[in-house]
């Protein structure tokens, strides 16, 4: 793979920190790594591949000196920085929702729709951390038997919100166990020892923005604009890894055995499904792993051609940092970097 120079905006965040670990684990061919964050982190030292790097400001000049700019900061920072970086000739791989539904921006999961990278115009989006696991299971199934309708409920960890949410869960847990009142700042309610049926903001249709991302991003990645998806996104007091209960209606009959075989052969998916022995995907087992884990695969008794399943995936890895790195690897392998 060709060597490249990269910048990471959001290097001190939950996704950024995992991103740096994965670069090292995969021996990503970066000859130069520039780290950027907010002004409060300028000058901070972060050790990457045994080398101390200093957090800098993401200037136009810096972005003109690299091949890839990975952004994992916030939607508003992506909206501000991505066009600037692309204008400087860098390829932007963006983790935020800012550009995902832009028709000029490919939304890519490299195992599923790598061909969409051919049409990029300098900015490439990586999907939401709930969309990626679901689509990793749905797309290979859809290729064998058309998916007509999906009903999903997510069980999302607090690192999906970022580093501050993870600190809030831990602090609240201590407060509750000490018999003190739990203070909250990141979420609208206490998350420790609780479950919140709200991820992001409510829209007029009664769904949240996160739930609509699951519908819209899934349709875009699968090239299935009419696919019917209804999601309920729920925040749970887990630190890392999202889970999803997914019910799928297919065009034609399909058995749990067929689904198991397709998923077991799908790249990036692992079947963990011996429920009688207590073996099924769980967040504590998915944490730190690259695969999307699928289990509890069974016939949906409420449908003619229905399957119910349960997924678990490390939201910081395949749900975020790993997918972004895989996009860059795919571009390097296919010579898409000029
Ligand atoms: N967490 C997930 O599972 C996940 C999954 C998919 C997508 N995403 C997306 O990835 C992005 C980052 O999420 P996260 O969970 O890593 O959030 P986070 O832990 O809150 O980290 C935010 C990062 O952005 C940096 N930042 C803040 N203001 C900045 C500025 N003005 N200029 C440059 N950098 C700035 C922060 O730097 P300081 O430390 O200096 O404040 C920090 O490095 C978000 O867009 C999120 O929606 C997250």
mmCIF file of C-alpha atoms and ligand atoms in Angstrom:
data_model
loop_
_atom_site.group_PDB
_atom_site.id
_atom_site.type_symbol
_atom_site.label_atom_id
_atom_site.label_comp_id
_atom_site.label_asym_id
_atom_site.label_seq_id
_atom_site.Cartn_x
_atom_site.Cartn_y
_atom_site.Cartn_z
ATOM 1 C CA UNK A 1 0.000 0.000 0.000
ATOM 2 C CA UNK A 2 1.268 3.482 -0.901
ATOM 3 C CA UNK A 3 2.413 5.645 2.030
ATOM 4 C CA UNK A 4 0.387 8.729 2.861
ATOM 5 C CA UNK A 5 0.327 11.741 5.163
ATOM 6 C CA UNK A 6 -2.663 12.134 7.431
ATOM 7 C CA UNK A 7 -4.241 14.589 9.842
ATOM 8 C CA UNK A 8 -6.780 13.676 12.511
ATOM 9 C CA UNK A 9 -9.134 16.406 13.763
ATOM 10 C CA UNK A 10 -10.606 15.256 17.071
ATOM 11 C CA UNK A 11 -7.482 13.354 18.144
ATOM 12 C CA UNK A 12 -8.239 13.706 21.868
ATOM 13 C CA UNK A 13 -11.830 12.410 21.647
ATOM 14 C CA UNK A 14 -13.348 8.969 22.227
ATOM 15 C CA UNK A 15 -13.195 8.065 18.521
ATOM 16 C CA UNK A 16 -9.859 9.827 17.964
ATOM 17 C CA UNK A 17 -8.092 7.864 20.689
ATOM 18 C CA UNK A 18 -9.317 4.521 19.327
ATOM 19 C CA UNK A 19 -8.443 5.673 15.805
ATOM 20 C CA UNK A 20 -4.805 6.134 16.850
ATOM 21 C CA UNK A 21 -4.692 2.653 18.431
ATOM 22 C CA UNK A 22 -6.125 1.082 15.256
ATOM 23 C CA UNK A 23 -3.632 2.887 13.009
ATOM 24 C CA UNK A 24 -0.897 1.206 15.004
ATOM 25 C CA UNK A 25 -2.573 -2.229 15.142
ATOM 26 C CA UNK A 26 -3.143 -2.303 11.375
ATOM 27 C CA UNK A 27 0.228 -0.817 10.525
ATOM 28 C CA UNK A 28 -1.560 1.824 8.470
ATOM 29 C CA UNK A 29 0.999 3.263 6.031
ATOM 30 C CA UNK A 30 1.073 6.822 7.371
ATOM 31 C CA UNK A 31 4.470 8.462 6.936
ATOM 32 C CA UNK A 32 3.271 11.558 8.822
ATOM 33 C CA UNK A 33 0.492 11.896 11.411
ATOM 34 C CA UNK A 34 -0.713 15.371 12.438
ATOM 35 C CA UNK A 35 -3.035 15.618 15.442
ATOM 36 C CA UNK A 36 -5.595 18.393 15.867
ATOM 37 C CA UNK A 37 -8.240 19.191 18.467
ATOM 38 C CA UNK A 38 -9.808 22.233 20.107
ATOM 39 C CA UNK A 39 -7.722 25.145 21.431
ATOM 40 C CA UNK A 40 -7.904 23.606 24.937
ATOM 41 C CA UNK A 41 -5.712 20.734 23.725
ATOM 42 C CA UNK A 42 -3.151 22.652 21.665
ATOM 43 C CA UNK A 43 0.354 21.664 22.797
ATOM 44 C CA UNK A 44 -0.808 18.451 24.497
ATOM 45 C CA UNK A 45 1.483 15.438 23.857
ATOM 46 C CA UNK A 46 0.002 12.168 22.580
ATOM 47 C CA UNK A 47 2.181 9.107 21.989
ATOM 48 C CA UNK A 48 1.446 7.396 18.684
ATOM 49 C CA UNK A 49 3.492 4.417 17.460
ATOM 50 C CA UNK A 50 5.981 5.186 20.252
ATOM 51 C CA UNK A 51 6.486 8.753 19.042
ATOM 52 C CA UNK A 52 5.371 11.840 20.981
ATOM 53 C CA UNK A 53 3.175 14.033 18.783
ATOM 54 C CA UNK A 54 1.901 17.492 19.680
ATOM 55 C CA UNK A 55 -1.747 18.503 19.212
ATOM 56 C CA UNK A 56 -1.957 21.430 16.778
ATOM 57 C CA UNK A 57 -4.535 23.773 15.300
ATOM 58 C CA UNK A 58 -6.186 22.469 12.119
ATOM 59 C CA UNK A 59 -5.078 25.285 9.823
ATOM 60 C CA UNK A 60 -5.507 25.519 6.045
ATOM 61 C CA UNK A 61 -1.733 25.212 5.752
ATOM 62 C CA UNK A 62 -1.706 21.973 7.791
ATOM 63 C CA UNK A 63 -4.499 20.513 5.663
ATOM 64 C CA UNK A 64 -2.582 21.365 2.474
ATOM 65 C CA UNK A 65 0.339 19.272 3.741
ATOM 66 C CA UNK A 66 -1.533 15.942 4.075
ATOM 67 C CA UNK A 67 -3.263 13.412 1.819
ATOM 68 C CA UNK A 68 -6.126 12.455 4.172
ATOM 69 C CA UNK A 69 -7.939 14.535 6.786
ATOM 70 C CA UNK A 70 -9.986 12.363 9.149
ATOM 71 C CA UNK A 71 -12.551 14.364 11.110
ATOM 72 C CA UNK A 72 -14.078 13.041 14.325
ATOM 73 C CA UNK A 73 -15.025 16.193 16.192
ATOM 74 C CA UNK A 74 -18.627 17.351 15.620
ATOM 75 C CA UNK A 75 -20.987 18.038 12.743
ATOM 76 C CA UNK A 76 -20.388 21.786 12.898
ATOM 77 C CA UNK A 77 -16.603 21.355 12.840
ATOM 78 C CA UNK A 78 -16.916 18.996 9.875
ATOM 79 C CA UNK A 79 -19.106 21.504 8.035
ATOM 80 C CA UNK A 80 -16.516 24.184 8.700
ATOM 81 C CA UNK A 81 -13.302 22.205 8.049
ATOM 82 C CA UNK A 82 -14.134 19.549 5.444
ATOM 83 C CA UNK A 83 -14.648 21.945 2.484
ATOM 84 C CA UNK A 84 -11.440 23.787 3.424
ATOM 85 C CA UNK A 85 -9.434 20.538 3.536
ATOM 86 C CA UNK A 86 -10.957 19.290 0.272
ATOM 87 C CA UNK A 87 -10.116 22.617 -1.386
ATOM 88 C CA UNK A 88 -6.511 22.135 -0.280
ATOM 89 C CA UNK A 89 -6.507 18.827 -2.187
ATOM 90 C CA UNK A 90 -6.815 16.494 0.820
ATOM 91 C CA UNK A 91 -9.334 13.664 0.884
ATOM 92 C CA UNK A 92 -11.637 14.128 3.862
ATOM 93 C CA UNK A 93 -13.031 11.070 5.651
ATOM 94 C CA UNK A 94 -15.714 12.402 7.926
ATOM 95 C CA UNK A 95 -17.212 10.635 10.935
ATOM 96 C CA UNK A 96 -19.964 13.144 11.567
ATOM 97 C CA UNK A 97 -23.474 13.232 10.117
ATOM 98 C CA UNK A 98 -22.789 16.564 8.344
ATOM 99 C CA UNK A 99 -22.387 15.206 4.792
ATOM 100 C CA UNK A 100 -23.793 11.677 4.958
ATOM 101 C CA UNK A 101 -26.968 12.407 3.013
ATOM 102 C CA UNK A 102 -25.336 14.827 0.550
ATOM 103 C CA UNK A 103 -25.810 13.272 -2.915
ATOM 104 C CA UNK A 104 -22.271 14.379 -3.857
ATOM 105 C CA UNK A 105 -20.731 12.572 -0.884
ATOM 106 C CA UNK A 106 -20.338 8.782 -0.879
ATOM 107 C CA UNK A 107 -21.414 7.121 2.359
ATOM 108 C CA UNK A 108 -19.236 4.055 2.553
ATOM 109 C CA UNK A 109 -18.814 0.783 4.409
ATOM 110 C CA UNK A 110 -15.886 -0.752 2.505
ATOM 111 C CA UNK A 111 -17.143 -4.352 2.785
ATOM 112 C CA UNK A 112 -20.484 -3.300 1.248
ATOM 113 C CA UNK A 113 -20.297 -0.433 -1.240
ATOM 114 C CA UNK A 114 -16.629 0.295 -2.044
ATOM 115 C CA UNK A 115 -17.622 1.169 -5.628
ATOM 116 C CA UNK A 116 -19.311 4.335 -4.318
ATOM 117 C CA UNK A 117 -15.820 5.731 -3.628
ATOM 118 C CA UNK A 118 -15.262 6.085 -7.381
ATOM 119 C CA UNK A 119 -17.588 9.093 -7.441
ATOM 120 C CA UNK A 120 -16.059 11.063 -4.594
ATOM 121 C CA UNK A 121 -15.464 14.808 -4.791
ATOM 122 C CA UNK A 122 -12.965 15.092 -1.956
ATOM 123 C CA UNK A 123 -15.306 14.307 0.968
ATOM 124 C CA UNK A 124 -16.316 10.784 2.001
ATOM 125 C CA UNK A 125 -18.680 10.072 4.881
ATOM 126 C CA UNK A 126 -18.611 7.164 7.308
ATOM 127 C CA UNK A 127 -22.012 6.069 8.684
ATOM 128 C CA UNK A 128 -23.563 6.403 12.106
ATOM 129 C CA UNK A 129 -22.494 3.827 14.705
ATOM 130 C CA UNK A 130 -25.984 2.251 14.749
ATOM 131 C CA UNK A 131 -26.337 2.136 10.957
ATOM 132 C CA UNK A 132 -23.034 0.343 10.333
ATOM 133 C CA UNK A 133 -23.709 -2.859 12.337
ATOM 134 C CA UNK A 134 -27.236 -3.180 10.974
ATOM 135 C CA UNK A 135 -26.248 -2.663 7.360
ATOM 136 C CA UNK A 136 -23.289 -5.062 7.721
ATOM 137 C CA UNK A 137 -25.867 -7.786 8.405
ATOM 138 C CA UNK A 138 -28.661 -6.576 6.097
ATOM 139 C CA UNK A 139 -26.723 -6.026 2.854
ATOM 140 C CA UNK A 140 -25.421 -9.601 2.431
ATOM 141 C CA UNK A 141 -28.905 -10.916 3.260
ATOM 142 C CA UNK A 142 -30.523 -8.470 0.805
ATOM 143 C CA UNK A 143 -28.249 -9.752 -1.987
ATOM 144 C CA UNK A 144 -29.690 -13.224 -1.484
ATOM 145 C CA UNK A 145 -33.330 -12.375 -0.691
ATOM 146 C CA UNK A 146 -34.671 -8.816 -1.011
ATOM 147 C CA UNK A 147 -35.238 -7.105 2.322
ATOM 148 C CA UNK A 148 -38.670 -5.446 2.347
ATOM 149 C CA UNK A 149 -38.962 -4.009 5.843
ATOM 150 C CA UNK A 150 -36.815 -3.650 8.963
ATOM 151 C CA UNK A 151 -37.864 -2.900 12.544
ATOM 152 C CA UNK A 152 -34.943 -2.236 14.873
ATOM 153 C CA UNK A 153 -34.394 -1.271 18.499
ATOM 154 C CA UNK A 154 -30.926 -0.146 19.537
ATOM 155 C CA UNK A 155 -29.240 -0.467 22.922
ATOM 156 C CA UNK A 156 -26.509 2.162 22.606
ATOM 157 C CA UNK A 157 -23.500 2.652 24.841
ATOM 158 C CA UNK A 158 -22.531 6.037 26.240
ATOM 159 C CA UNK A 159 -19.234 6.297 24.321
ATOM 160 C CA UNK A 160 -21.499 6.766 21.290
ATOM 161 C CA UNK A 161 -22.039 10.267 22.684
ATOM 162 C CA UNK A 162 -18.329 10.860 23.310
ATOM 163 C CA UNK A 163 -15.768 10.959 26.088
ATOM 164 C CA UNK A 164 -17.791 13.301 28.326
ATOM 165 C CA UNK A 165 -20.777 10.903 28.414
ATOM 166 C CA UNK A 166 -18.604 8.038 29.495
ATOM 167 C CA UNK A 167 -17.251 10.136 32.386
ATOM 168 C CA UNK A 168 -20.836 11.085 33.296
ATOM 169 C CA UNK A 169 -21.966 7.446 33.513
ATOM 170 C CA UNK A 170 -19.052 6.542 35.770
ATOM 171 C CA UNK A 171 -19.490 9.601 38.001
ATOM 172 C CA UNK A 172 -23.264 9.015 38.315
ATOM 173 C CA UNK A 173 -22.758 5.345 39.126
ATOM 174 C CA UNK A 174 -20.485 6.345 42.009
ATOM 175 C CA UNK A 175 -22.984 8.985 43.189
ATOM 176 C CA UNK A 176 -25.890 6.511 43.163
ATOM 177 C CA UNK A 177 -23.884 3.779 44.928
ATOM 178 C CA UNK A 178 -22.824 6.324 47.560
ATOM 179 C CA UNK A 179 -26.487 7.245 48.112
ATOM 180 C CA UNK A 180 -25.989 10.729 46.672
ATOM 181 C CA UNK A 181 -28.118 12.514 44.075
ATOM 182 C CA UNK A 182 -26.878 11.871 40.538
ATOM 183 C CA UNK A 183 -26.060 15.050 38.643
ATOM 184 C CA UNK A 184 -26.472 15.076 34.863
ATOM 185 C CA UNK A 185 -25.142 17.309 32.163
ATOM 186 C CA UNK A 186 -24.647 15.348 28.922
ATOM 187 C CA UNK A 187 -28.035 13.562 28.887
ATOM 188 C CA UNK A 188 -31.483 14.955 29.726
ATOM 189 C CA UNK A 189 -31.825 12.418 32.564
ATOM 190 C CA UNK A 190 -29.640 10.208 34.737
ATOM 191 C CA UNK A 191 -28.134 7.409 32.621
ATOM 192 C CA UNK A 192 -26.624 5.306 35.446
ATOM 193 C CA UNK A 193 -29.049 2.495 36.418
ATOM 194 C CA UNK A 194 -31.468 3.836 33.818
ATOM 195 C CA UNK A 195 -32.414 3.492 30.131
ATOM 196 C CA UNK A 196 -33.244 6.503 27.938
ATOM 197 C CA UNK A 197 -35.586 6.031 24.955
ATOM 198 C CA UNK A 198 -34.050 9.123 23.403
ATOM 199 C CA UNK A 199 -30.860 9.309 21.341
ATOM 200 C CA UNK A 200 -30.447 12.843 19.992
ATOM 201 C CA UNK A 201 -33.322 15.211 19.255
ATOM 202 C CA UNK A 202 -36.994 14.533 18.517
ATOM 203 C CA UNK A 203 -38.403 15.481 15.115
ATOM 204 C CA UNK A 204 -41.980 16.385 14.182
ATOM 205 C CA UNK A 205 -42.664 12.813 13.006
ATOM 206 C CA UNK A 206 -42.016 11.515 16.549
ATOM 207 C CA UNK A 207 -38.732 9.827 15.647
ATOM 208 C CA UNK A 208 -35.328 11.135 16.734
ATOM 209 C CA UNK A 209 -32.574 12.290 14.393
ATOM 210 C CA UNK A 210 -30.623 9.117 15.288
ATOM 211 C CA UNK A 211 -33.600 6.939 14.320
ATOM 212 C CA UNK A 212 -33.972 8.717 10.979
ATOM 213 C CA UNK A 213 -30.231 8.236 10.345
ATOM 214 C CA UNK A 214 -30.780 4.479 10.664
ATOM 215 C CA UNK A 215 -33.429 4.660 7.950
ATOM 216 C CA UNK A 216 -31.828 7.134 5.573
ATOM 217 C CA UNK A 217 -28.223 5.936 5.787
ATOM 218 C CA UNK A 218 -29.257 2.287 5.412
ATOM 219 C CA UNK A 219 -31.196 3.139 2.244
ATOM 220 C CA UNK A 220 -28.237 5.074 0.805
ATOM 221 C CA UNK A 221 -25.583 2.409 1.540
ATOM 222 C CA UNK A 222 -27.793 -0.429 0.283
ATOM 223 C CA UNK A 223 -28.915 1.554 -2.777
ATOM 224 C CA UNK A 224 -32.461 0.710 -1.709
ATOM 225 C CA UNK A 225 -34.276 4.070 -1.638
ATOM 226 C CA UNK A 226 -37.660 2.555 -0.799
ATOM 227 C CA UNK A 227 -36.555 0.210 1.977
ATOM 228 C CA UNK A 228 -38.920 0.563 4.939
ATOM 229 C CA UNK A 229 -37.065 0.989 8.232
ATOM 230 C CA UNK A 230 -38.507 1.872 11.627
ATOM 231 C CA UNK A 231 -36.040 2.279 14.494
ATOM 232 C CA UNK A 232 -36.271 3.015 18.195
ATOM 233 C CA UNK A 233 -32.913 4.155 19.541
ATOM 234 C CA UNK A 234 -32.250 3.689 23.236
ATOM 235 C CA UNK A 235 -29.289 4.743 25.367
ATOM 236 C CA UNK A 236 -28.235 2.185 27.972
ATOM 237 C CA UNK A 237 -25.705 2.388 30.810
ATOM 238 C CA UNK A 238 -22.981 0.467 28.971
ATOM 239 C CA UNK A 239 -19.597 2.093 28.295
ATOM 240 C CA UNK A 240 -18.625 0.559 24.923
ATOM 241 C CA UNK A 241 -20.505 -1.358 22.178
ATOM 242 C CA UNK A 242 -23.957 -0.921 20.776
ATOM 243 C CA UNK A 243 -26.500 -3.750 20.468
ATOM 244 C CA UNK A 244 -29.520 -3.920 18.175
ATOM 245 C CA UNK A 245 -32.599 -6.136 18.043
ATOM 246 C CA UNK A 246 -33.446 -6.309 14.337
ATOM 247 C CA UNK A 247 -36.557 -7.841 12.739
ATOM 248 C CA UNK A 248 -36.365 -8.245 8.983
ATOM 249 C CA UNK A 249 -39.106 -9.018 6.483
ATOM 250 C CA UNK A 250 -37.873 -10.577 3.242
ATOM 251 C CA UNK A 251 -39.507 -10.897 -0.198
ATOM 252 C CA UNK A 252 -39.285 -14.701 -0.098
ATOM 253 C CA UNK A 253 -39.209 -17.354 2.608
ATOM 254 C CA UNK A 254 -35.857 -17.718 4.410
ATOM 255 C CA UNK A 255 -34.808 -19.985 7.266
ATOM 256 C CA UNK A 256 -32.648 -19.141 10.294
ATOM 257 C CA UNK A 257 -30.126 -21.672 8.938
ATOM 258 C CA UNK A 258 -29.839 -19.790 5.628
ATOM 259 C CA UNK A 259 -29.412 -16.474 7.446
ATOM 260 C CA UNK A 260 -26.731 -17.998 9.671
ATOM 261 C CA UNK A 261 -24.842 -19.324 6.663
ATOM 262 C CA UNK A 262 -24.964 -15.996 4.791
ATOM 263 C CA UNK A 263 -23.852 -14.011 7.840
ATOM 264 C CA UNK A 264 -21.109 -16.491 8.743
ATOM 265 C CA UNK A 265 -19.656 -15.933 5.256
ATOM 266 C CA UNK A 266 -20.117 -12.151 5.234
ATOM 267 C CA UNK A 267 -16.849 -10.227 5.625
ATOM 268 C CA UNK A 268 -16.663 -8.412 8.956
ATOM 269 C CA UNK A 269 -19.565 -10.359 10.483
ATOM 270 C CA UNK A 270 -19.187 -13.196 13.002
ATOM 271 C CA UNK A 271 -22.048 -15.432 14.107
ATOM 272 C CA UNK A 272 -22.134 -16.092 17.863
ATOM 273 C CA UNK A 273 -25.286 -18.115 18.320
ATOM 274 C CA UNK A 274 -25.630 -20.949 20.795
ATOM 275 C CA UNK A 275 -28.376 -19.497 22.969
ATOM 276 C CA UNK A 276 -29.032 -22.782 24.809
ATOM 277 C CA UNK A 277 -25.483 -22.546 26.176
ATOM 278 C CA UNK A 278 -25.821 -18.845 26.959
ATOM 279 C CA UNK A 279 -23.723 -17.883 23.928
ATOM 280 C CA UNK A 280 -24.910 -14.745 22.118
ATOM 281 C CA UNK A 281 -23.415 -11.349 21.256
ATOM 282 C CA UNK A 282 -22.880 -9.012 24.197
ATOM 283 C CA UNK A 283 -21.253 -5.584 24.529
ATOM 284 C CA UNK A 284 -18.505 -6.784 26.868
ATOM 285 C CA UNK A 285 -17.465 -9.384 24.302
ATOM 286 C CA UNK A 286 -17.739 -7.051 21.270
ATOM 287 C CA UNK A 287 -15.620 -4.340 22.923
ATOM 288 C CA UNK A 288 -12.181 -4.119 21.331
ATOM 289 C CA UNK A 289 -13.188 -6.408 18.431
ATOM 290 C CA UNK A 290 -13.498 -5.477 14.775
ATOM 291 C CA UNK A 291 -16.402 -7.735 13.755
ATOM 292 C CA UNK A 292 -20.121 -7.146 13.979
ATOM 293 C CA UNK A 293 -21.467 -10.063 16.035
ATOM 294 C CA UNK A 294 -24.819 -11.647 15.144
ATOM 295 C CA UNK A 295 -26.845 -14.109 17.197
ATOM 296 C CA UNK A 296 -30.325 -15.051 18.469
ATOM 297 C CA UNK A 297 -31.124 -15.738 14.785
ATOM 298 C CA UNK A 298 -34.652 -17.114 14.654
ATOM 299 C CA UNK A 299 -37.881 -17.017 12.694
ATOM 300 C CA UNK A 300 -39.985 -13.930 13.396
ATOM 301 C CA UNK A 301 -43.267 -15.595 14.295
ATOM 302 C CA UNK A 302 -45.257 -12.453 13.469
ATOM 303 C CA UNK A 303 -44.310 -12.419 9.763
ATOM 304 C CA UNK A 304 -44.542 -14.735 6.752
ATOM 305 C CA UNK A 305 -40.935 -14.237 5.630
ATOM 306 C CA UNK A 306 -39.430 -12.816 8.795
ATOM 307 C CA UNK A 307 -36.223 -13.221 10.755
ATOM 308 C CA UNK A 308 -35.345 -11.781 14.161
ATOM 309 C CA UNK A 309 -31.727 -11.323 15.218
ATOM 310 C CA UNK A 310 -29.504 -9.572 17.717
ATOM 311 C CA UNK A 311 -26.334 -7.660 16.848
ATOM 312 C CA UNK A 312 -23.479 -6.271 18.880
ATOM 313 C CA UNK A 313 -20.607 -4.093 17.664
ATOM 314 C CA UNK A 314 -17.881 -1.899 19.161
ATOM 315 C CA UNK A 315 -19.229 1.559 18.322
ATOM 316 C CA UNK A 316 -15.798 3.180 18.529
ATOM 317 C CA UNK A 317 -14.168 0.637 16.175
ATOM 318 C CA UNK A 318 -16.370 -0.638 13.297
ATOM 319 C CA UNK A 319 -18.998 1.928 14.294
ATOM 320 C CA UNK A 320 -16.504 4.774 13.840
ATOM 321 C CA UNK A 321 -12.684 4.727 13.703
ATOM 322 C CA UNK A 322 -12.094 1.348 12.033
ATOM 323 C CA UNK A 323 -14.565 2.031 9.227
ATOM 324 C CA UNK A 324 -12.878 5.385 8.502
ATOM 325 C CA UNK A 325 -9.441 3.721 8.359
ATOM 326 C CA UNK A 326 -10.785 0.940 6.124
ATOM 327 C CA UNK A 327 -12.102 3.593 3.710
ATOM 328 C CA UNK A 328 -8.602 5.083 3.458
ATOM 329 C CA UNK A 329 -7.045 1.610 3.030
ATOM 330 C CA UNK A 330 -9.500 0.829 0.248
ATOM 331 C CA UNK A 331 -8.607 4.081 -1.524
ATOM 332 C CA UNK A 332 -4.885 3.416 -1.187
ATOM 333 C CA UNK A 333 -5.246 -0.170 -2.441
ATOM 334 C CA UNK A 334 -7.302 0.923 -5.443
ATOM 335 C CA UNK A 335 -4.985 3.836 -6.283
ATOM 336 C CA UNK A 336 -7.776 6.362 -5.713
ATOM 337 C CA UNK A 337 -5.351 8.715 -4.001
ATOM 338 C CA UNK A 338 -3.802 10.940 -6.669
HETATM 339 N N1 LIG B 1 -18.496 7.924 19.607
HETATM 340 C C1 LIG B 1 -18.970 7.140 18.649
HETATM 341 O O1 LIG B 1 -19.278 5.945 18.841
HETATM 342 C C2 LIG B 1 -19.144 7.706 17.277
HETATM 343 C C3 LIG B 1 -19.534 6.851 16.275
HETATM 344 C C4 LIG B 1 -19.724 7.342 14.991
HETATM 345 C C5 LIG B 1 -19.521 8.678 14.772
HETATM 346 N N2 LIG B 1 -19.147 9.510 15.772
HETATM 347 C C6 LIG B 1 -18.904 10.922 15.469
HETATM 348 O O2 LIG B 1 -17.516 11.182 15.638
HETATM 349 C C7 LIG B 1 -17.332 12.517 16.089
HETATM 350 C C8 LIG B 1 -16.491 12.517 17.369
HETATM 351 O O3 LIG B 1 -17.144 11.784 18.364
HETATM 352 P P1 LIG B 1 -16.452 11.442 19.755
HETATM 353 O O4 LIG B 1 -17.348 10.449 20.372
HETATM 354 O O5 LIG B 1 -15.018 11.112 19.583
HETATM 355 O O6 LIG B 1 -16.583 12.858 20.545
HETATM 356 P P2 LIG B 1 -15.730 13.410 21.769
HETATM 357 O O7 LIG B 1 -15.202 12.315 22.602
HETATM 358 O O8 LIG B 1 -16.597 14.430 22.406
HETATM 359 O O9 LIG B 1 -14.474 14.147 21.073
HETATM 360 C C9 LIG B 1 -14.621 15.343 20.338
HETATM 361 C C10 LIG B 1 -13.289 15.728 19.733
HETATM 362 O O10 LIG B 1 -13.455 16.909 18.957
HETATM 363 C C11 LIG B 1 -12.465 17.852 19.337
HETATM 364 N N3 LIG B 1 -12.892 19.226 19.105
HETATM 365 C C12 LIG B 1 -13.836 19.923 19.805
HETATM 366 N N4 LIG B 1 -13.895 21.197 19.352
HETATM 367 C C13 LIG B 1 -12.976 21.289 18.351
HETATM 368 C C14 LIG B 1 -12.541 22.350 17.500
HETATM 369 N N5 LIG B 1 -13.074 23.579 17.587
HETATM 370 N N6 LIG B 1 -11.566 22.095 16.605
HETATM 371 C C15 LIG B 1 -11.007 20.871 16.490
HETATM 372 N N7 LIG B 1 -11.362 19.821 17.282
HETATM 373 C C16 LIG B 1 -12.331 20.042 18.195
HETATM 374 C C17 LIG B 1 -12.244 17.584 20.802
HETATM 375 O O11 LIG B 1 -11.031 18.171 21.217
HETATM 376 P P3 LIG B 1 -10.788 18.607 22.764
HETATM 377 O O12 LIG B 1 -10.414 17.353 23.503
HETATM 378 O O13 LIG B 1 -9.660 19.554 22.653
HETATM 379 O O14 LIG B 1 -12.057 19.207 23.257
HETATM 380 C C18 LIG B 1 -12.193 16.061 20.768
HETATM 381 O O15 LIG B 1 -10.946 15.613 20.278
HETATM 382 C C19 LIG B 1 -18.741 13.107 16.244
HETATM 383 O O16 LIG B 1 -19.066 13.789 15.042
HETATM 384 C C20 LIG B 1 -19.608 11.882 16.397
HETATM 385 O O17 LIG B 1 -20.939 12.107 15.995
HETATM 386 C C21 LIG B 1 -18.938 9.046 17.019
#
